[in-house]
């Protein structure tokens, strides 16, 4: 993550620091991801503690992807 990404996350989170559960019940979290469909097994393992989650040396950058892939999208409320 760039410093700008980190700053944006913090800027978004700080006003919500003291939200009560009833406000969080109105939040919908979503994300998308690619699923590779070929048989090339490219696994990336990252070992870290929860406190290290956003440290630069614990984040995986980009890697070569298969040309056969599907995008999936989901939400959690």
Tab-separated table of N, CA and C in Angstrom:
chain	number	residue	atom	x	y	z
A	1	UNK	N	0.840	-1.188	0.000
A	1	UNK	CA	0.000	0.000	0.000
A	1	UNK	C	0.877	1.241	0.000
A	2	UNK	N	0.479	2.201	-0.768
A	2	UNK	CA	1.220	3.460	-0.761
A	2	UNK	C	0.838	4.259	0.487
A	3	UNK	N	1.617	5.280	0.785
A	3	UNK	CA	1.291	6.126	1.929
A	3	UNK	C	-0.067	6.785	1.722
A	4	UNK	N	-0.396	7.147	0.479
A	4	UNK	CA	-1.700	7.761	0.178
A	4	UNK	C	-2.831	6.783	0.497
A	5	UNK	N	-2.666	5.496	0.132
A	5	UNK	CA	-3.679	4.494	0.463
A	5	UNK	C	-3.872	4.405	1.975
A	6	UNK	N	-2.763	4.355	2.701
A	6	UNK	CA	-2.828	4.270	4.160
A	6	UNK	C	-3.510	5.498	4.752
A	7	UNK	N	-3.166	6.677	4.239
A	7	UNK	CA	-3.781	7.917	4.723
A	7	UNK	C	-5.277	7.920	4.454
A	8	UNK	N	-5.680	7.454	3.271
A	8	UNK	CA	-7.108	7.403	2.925
A	8	UNK	C	-7.874	6.447	3.838
A	9	UNK	N	-7.266	5.298	4.154
A	9	UNK	CA	-7.910	4.354	5.062
A	9	UNK	C	-8.114	4.970	6.439
A	10	UNK	N	-7.095	5.621	6.937
A	10	UNK	CA	-7.180	6.259	8.248
A	10	UNK	C	-8.201	7.391	8.240
A	11	UNK	N	-8.217	8.187	7.184
A	11	UNK	CA	-9.180	9.280	7.072
A	11	UNK	C	-10.616	8.748	7.060
A	12	UNK	N	-10.826	7.610	6.416
A	12	UNK	CA	-12.162	7.008	6.377
A	12	UNK	C	-12.547	6.442	7.751
A	13	UNK	N	-11.581	5.818	8.438
A	13	UNK	CA	-11.874	5.100	9.674
A	13	UNK	C	-12.062	5.996	10.896
A	14	UNK	N	-11.303	7.064	10.993
A	14	UNK	CA	-11.321	7.870	12.220
A	14	UNK	C	-12.702	8.413	12.602
A	15	UNK	N	-13.505	8.940	11.659
A	15	UNK	CA	-14.826	9.425	12.061
A	15	UNK	C	-15.759	8.321	12.559
A	16	UNK	N	-15.439	7.065	12.253
A	16	UNK	CA	-16.295	5.940	12.630
A	16	UNK	C	-15.803	5.244	13.896
A	17	UNK	N	-14.789	5.779	14.511
A	17	UNK	CA	-14.153	5.142	15.660
A	17	UNK	C	-15.144	4.836	16.787
A	18	UNK	N	-16.106	5.694	17.015
A	18	UNK	CA	-17.022	5.522	18.152
A	18	UNK	C	-18.434	5.142	17.713
A	19	UNK	N	-18.586	4.642	16.495
A	19	UNK	CA	-19.909	4.192	16.046
A	19	UNK	C	-20.406	3.058	16.937
A	20	UNK	N	-21.701	3.058	17.175
A	20	UNK	CA	-22.323	1.968	17.920
A	20	UNK	C	-22.769	0.886	16.938
A	21	UNK	N	-23.112	-0.273	17.466
A	21	UNK	CA	-23.479	-1.414	16.647
A	21	UNK	C	-24.636	-1.098	15.691
A	22	UNK	N	-25.585	-0.295	16.134
A	22	UNK	CA	-26.751	-0.017	15.269
A	22	UNK	C	-26.347	0.725	13.994
A	23	UNK	N	-25.284	1.514	14.039
A	23	UNK	CA	-24.805	2.176	12.816
A	23	UNK	C	-24.067	1.200	11.926
A	24	UNK	N	-23.249	0.303	12.530
A	24	UNK	CA	-22.512	-0.668	11.729
A	24	UNK	C	-23.443	-1.657	11.038
A	25	UNK	N	-24.638	-1.850	11.594
A	25	UNK	CA	-25.608	-2.758	10.948
A	25	UNK	C	-26.090	-2.224	9.607
A	26	UNK	N	-25.876	-0.951	9.326
A	26	UNK	CA	-26.279	-0.357	8.045
A	26	UNK	C	-25.152	-0.330	7.014
A	27	UNK	N	-24.030	-0.962	7.342
A	27	UNK	CA	-22.870	-0.963	6.448
A	27	UNK	C	-22.838	-2.269	5.659
A	28	UNK	N	-22.586	-2.171	4.362
A	28	UNK	CA	-22.424	-3.332	3.500
A	28	UNK	C	-20.995	-3.343	2.987
A	29	UNK	N	-20.255	-4.389	3.287
A	29	UNK	CA	-18.870	-4.529	2.846
A	29	UNK	C	-18.862	-5.352	1.565
A	30	UNK	N	-18.096	-4.920	0.586
A	30	UNK	CA	-18.015	-5.680	-0.667
A	30	UNK	C	-16.568	-5.757	-1.133
A	31	UNK	N	-16.298	-6.771	-1.946
A	31	UNK	CA	-14.971	-6.936	-2.513
A	31	UNK	C	-15.087	-7.807	-3.748
A	32	UNK	N	-14.084	-7.716	-4.594
A	32	UNK	CA	-14.044	-8.590	-5.761
A	32	UNK	C	-12.665	-9.219	-5.853
A	33	UNK	N	-12.615	-10.348	-6.540
A	33	UNK	CA	-11.354	-11.061	-6.679
A	33	UNK	C	-11.392	-11.893	-7.953
A	34	UNK	N	-10.228	-12.142	-8.507
A	34	UNK	CA	-10.108	-13.052	-9.640
A	34	UNK	C	-9.818	-14.455	-9.131
A	35	UNK	N	-10.417	-15.434	-9.768
A	35	UNK	CA	-10.140	-16.837	-9.507
A	35	UNK	C	-9.494	-17.390	-10.763
A	36	UNK	N	-8.272	-17.905	-10.644
A	36	UNK	CA	-7.568	-18.473	-11.795
A	36	UNK	C	-8.091	-19.881	-12.050
A	37	UNK	N	-8.352	-20.191	-13.304
A	37	UNK	CA	-8.977	-21.453	-13.662
A	37	UNK	C	-8.031	-22.433	-14.343
A	38	UNK	N	-6.769	-22.097	-14.501
A	38	UNK	CA	-5.859	-23.051	-15.130
A	38	UNK	C	-5.242	-23.955	-14.068
A	39	UNK	N	-4.361	-24.836	-14.487
A	39	UNK	CA	-3.792	-25.794	-13.545
A	39	UNK	C	-2.412	-25.379	-13.044
A	40	UNK	N	-2.010	-24.167	-13.256
A	40	UNK	CA	-0.727	-23.685	-12.745
A	40	UNK	C	-0.883	-23.311	-11.277
A	41	UNK	N	-0.179	-23.976	-10.428
A	41	UNK	CA	-0.307	-23.750	-8.988
A	41	UNK	C	0.691	-22.693	-8.538
A	42	UNK	N	0.273	-21.445	-8.501
A	42	UNK	CA	1.136	-20.353	-8.030
A	42	UNK	C	0.605	-19.896	-6.680
A	43	UNK	N	1.158	-20.428	-5.635
A	43	UNK	CA	0.697	-20.053	-4.308
A	43	UNK	C	1.644	-19.015	-3.727
A	44	UNK	N	1.060	-18.078	-3.019
A	44	UNK	CA	1.825	-17.063	-2.316
A	44	UNK	C	1.426	-17.140	-0.851
A	45	UNK	N	2.382	-17.395	-0.002
A	45	UNK	CA	2.125	-17.474	1.432
A	45	UNK	C	2.714	-16.246	2.107
A	46	UNK	N	1.918	-15.619	2.947
A	46	UNK	CA	2.379	-14.463	3.711
A	46	UNK	C	2.173	-14.793	5.182
A	47	UNK	N	3.249	-14.768	5.948
A	47	UNK	CA	3.171	-15.039	7.378
A	47	UNK	C	3.370	-13.721	8.113
A	48	UNK	N	2.408	-13.401	8.964
A	48	UNK	CA	2.473	-12.149	9.700
A	48	UNK	C	1.594	-12.253	10.933
A	49	UNK	N	1.786	-11.337	11.864
A	49	UNK	CA	0.905	-11.238	13.022
A	49	UNK	C	-0.179	-10.216	12.698
A	50	UNK	N	-1.286	-10.205	13.417
A	50	UNK	CA	-2.335	-9.210	13.155
A	50	UNK	C	-1.818	-7.770	13.243
A	51	UNK	N	-0.846	-7.511	14.109
A	51	UNK	CA	-0.325	-6.152	14.241
A	51	UNK	C	0.497	-5.735	13.016
A	52	UNK	N	0.973	-6.702	12.238
A	52	UNK	CA	1.797	-6.422	11.066
A	52	UNK	C	0.987	-6.304	9.782
A	53	UNK	N	-0.332	-6.359	9.881
A	53	UNK	CA	-1.200	-6.464	8.707
A	53	UNK	C	-0.862	-5.490	7.587
A	54	UNK	N	-0.624	-4.231	7.888
A	54	UNK	CA	-0.410	-3.232	6.835
A	54	UNK	C	1.046	-2.825	6.667
A	55	UNK	N	1.957	-3.530	7.308
A	55	UNK	CA	3.375	-3.200	7.137
A	55	UNK	C	3.813	-3.569	5.725
A	56	UNK	N	4.604	-2.697	5.124
A	56	UNK	CA	5.003	-2.875	3.721
A	56	UNK	C	5.635	-4.231	3.433
A	57	UNK	N	6.484	-4.723	4.338
A	57	UNK	CA	7.150	-5.988	4.045
A	57	UNK	C	6.248	-7.202	4.245
A	58	UNK	N	4.999	-6.995	4.695
A	58	UNK	CA	4.038	-8.086	4.846
A	58	UNK	C	2.962	-8.057	3.758
A	59	UNK	N	3.026	-7.099	2.858
A	59	UNK	CA	2.029	-6.991	1.791
A	59	UNK	C	2.591	-7.578	0.500
A	60	UNK	N	1.742	-8.295	-0.217
A	60	UNK	CA	2.128	-8.886	-1.487
A	60	UNK	C	1.741	-7.915	-2.585
A	61	UNK	N	2.670	-7.637	-3.459
A	61	UNK	CA	2.385	-6.739	-4.583
A	61	UNK	C	1.615	-7.455	-5.667
A	62	UNK	N	2.092	-7.407	-6.882
A	62	UNK	CA	1.410	-8.071	-7.983
A	62	UNK	C	2.187	-9.309	-8.402
A	63	UNK	N	1.523	-10.198	-9.111
A	63	UNK	CA	2.140	-11.402	-9.615
A	63	UNK	C	1.497	-11.764	-10.945
A	64	UNK	N	2.148	-12.623	-11.695
A	64	UNK	CA	1.617	-13.038	-12.996
A	64	UNK	C	0.357	-13.868	-12.803
A	65	UNK	N	-0.686	-13.542	-13.534
A	65	UNK	CA	-1.951	-14.263	-13.430
A	65	UNK	C	-2.181	-15.115	-14.662
A	66	UNK	N	-3.010	-16.101	-14.489
A	66	UNK	CA	-3.405	-16.946	-15.603
A	66	UNK	C	-4.247	-16.144	-16.580
A	67	UNK	N	-4.215	-16.539	-17.834
A	67	UNK	CA	-5.090	-15.888	-18.815
A	67	UNK	C	-6.507	-16.442	-18.717
A	68	UNK	N	-6.686	-17.535	-17.969
A	68	UNK	CA	-8.011	-18.128	-17.776
A	68	UNK	C	-8.448	-17.795	-16.359
A	69	UNK	N	-9.347	-16.847	-16.213
A	69	UNK	CA	-9.773	-16.442	-14.873
A	69	UNK	C	-11.204	-15.925	-14.904
A	70	UNK	N	-11.809	-15.927	-13.738
A	70	UNK	CA	-13.165	-15.409	-13.585
A	70	UNK	C	-13.162	-14.434	-12.422
A	71	UNK	N	-13.917	-13.354	-12.554
A	71	UNK	CA	-14.025	-12.406	-11.449
A	71	UNK	C	-15.262	-12.775	-10.622
A	72	UNK	N	-15.072	-12.813	-9.311
A	72	UNK	CA	-16.180	-13.045	-8.393
A	72	UNK	C	-16.334	-11.821	-7.508
A	73	UNK	N	-17.559	-11.567	-7.087
A	73	UNK	CA	-17.839	-10.384	-6.281
A	73	UNK	C	-18.802	-10.806	-5.186
A	74	UNK	N	-18.617	-10.288	-3.991
A	74	UNK	CA	-19.487	-10.642	-2.889
A	74	UNK	C	-19.615	-9.524	-1.884
A	75	UNK	N	-20.635	-9.648	-1.038
A	75	UNK	CA	-20.924	-8.641	-0.014
A	75	UNK	C	-21.185	-9.342	1.319
A	76	UNK	N	-20.877	-8.650	2.386
A	76	UNK	CA	-21.167	-9.104	3.744
A	76	UNK	C	-21.802	-7.934	4.481
A	77	UNK	N	-22.902	-8.194	5.136
A	77	UNK	CA	-23.569	-7.135	5.901
A	77	UNK	C	-23.523	-7.451	7.378
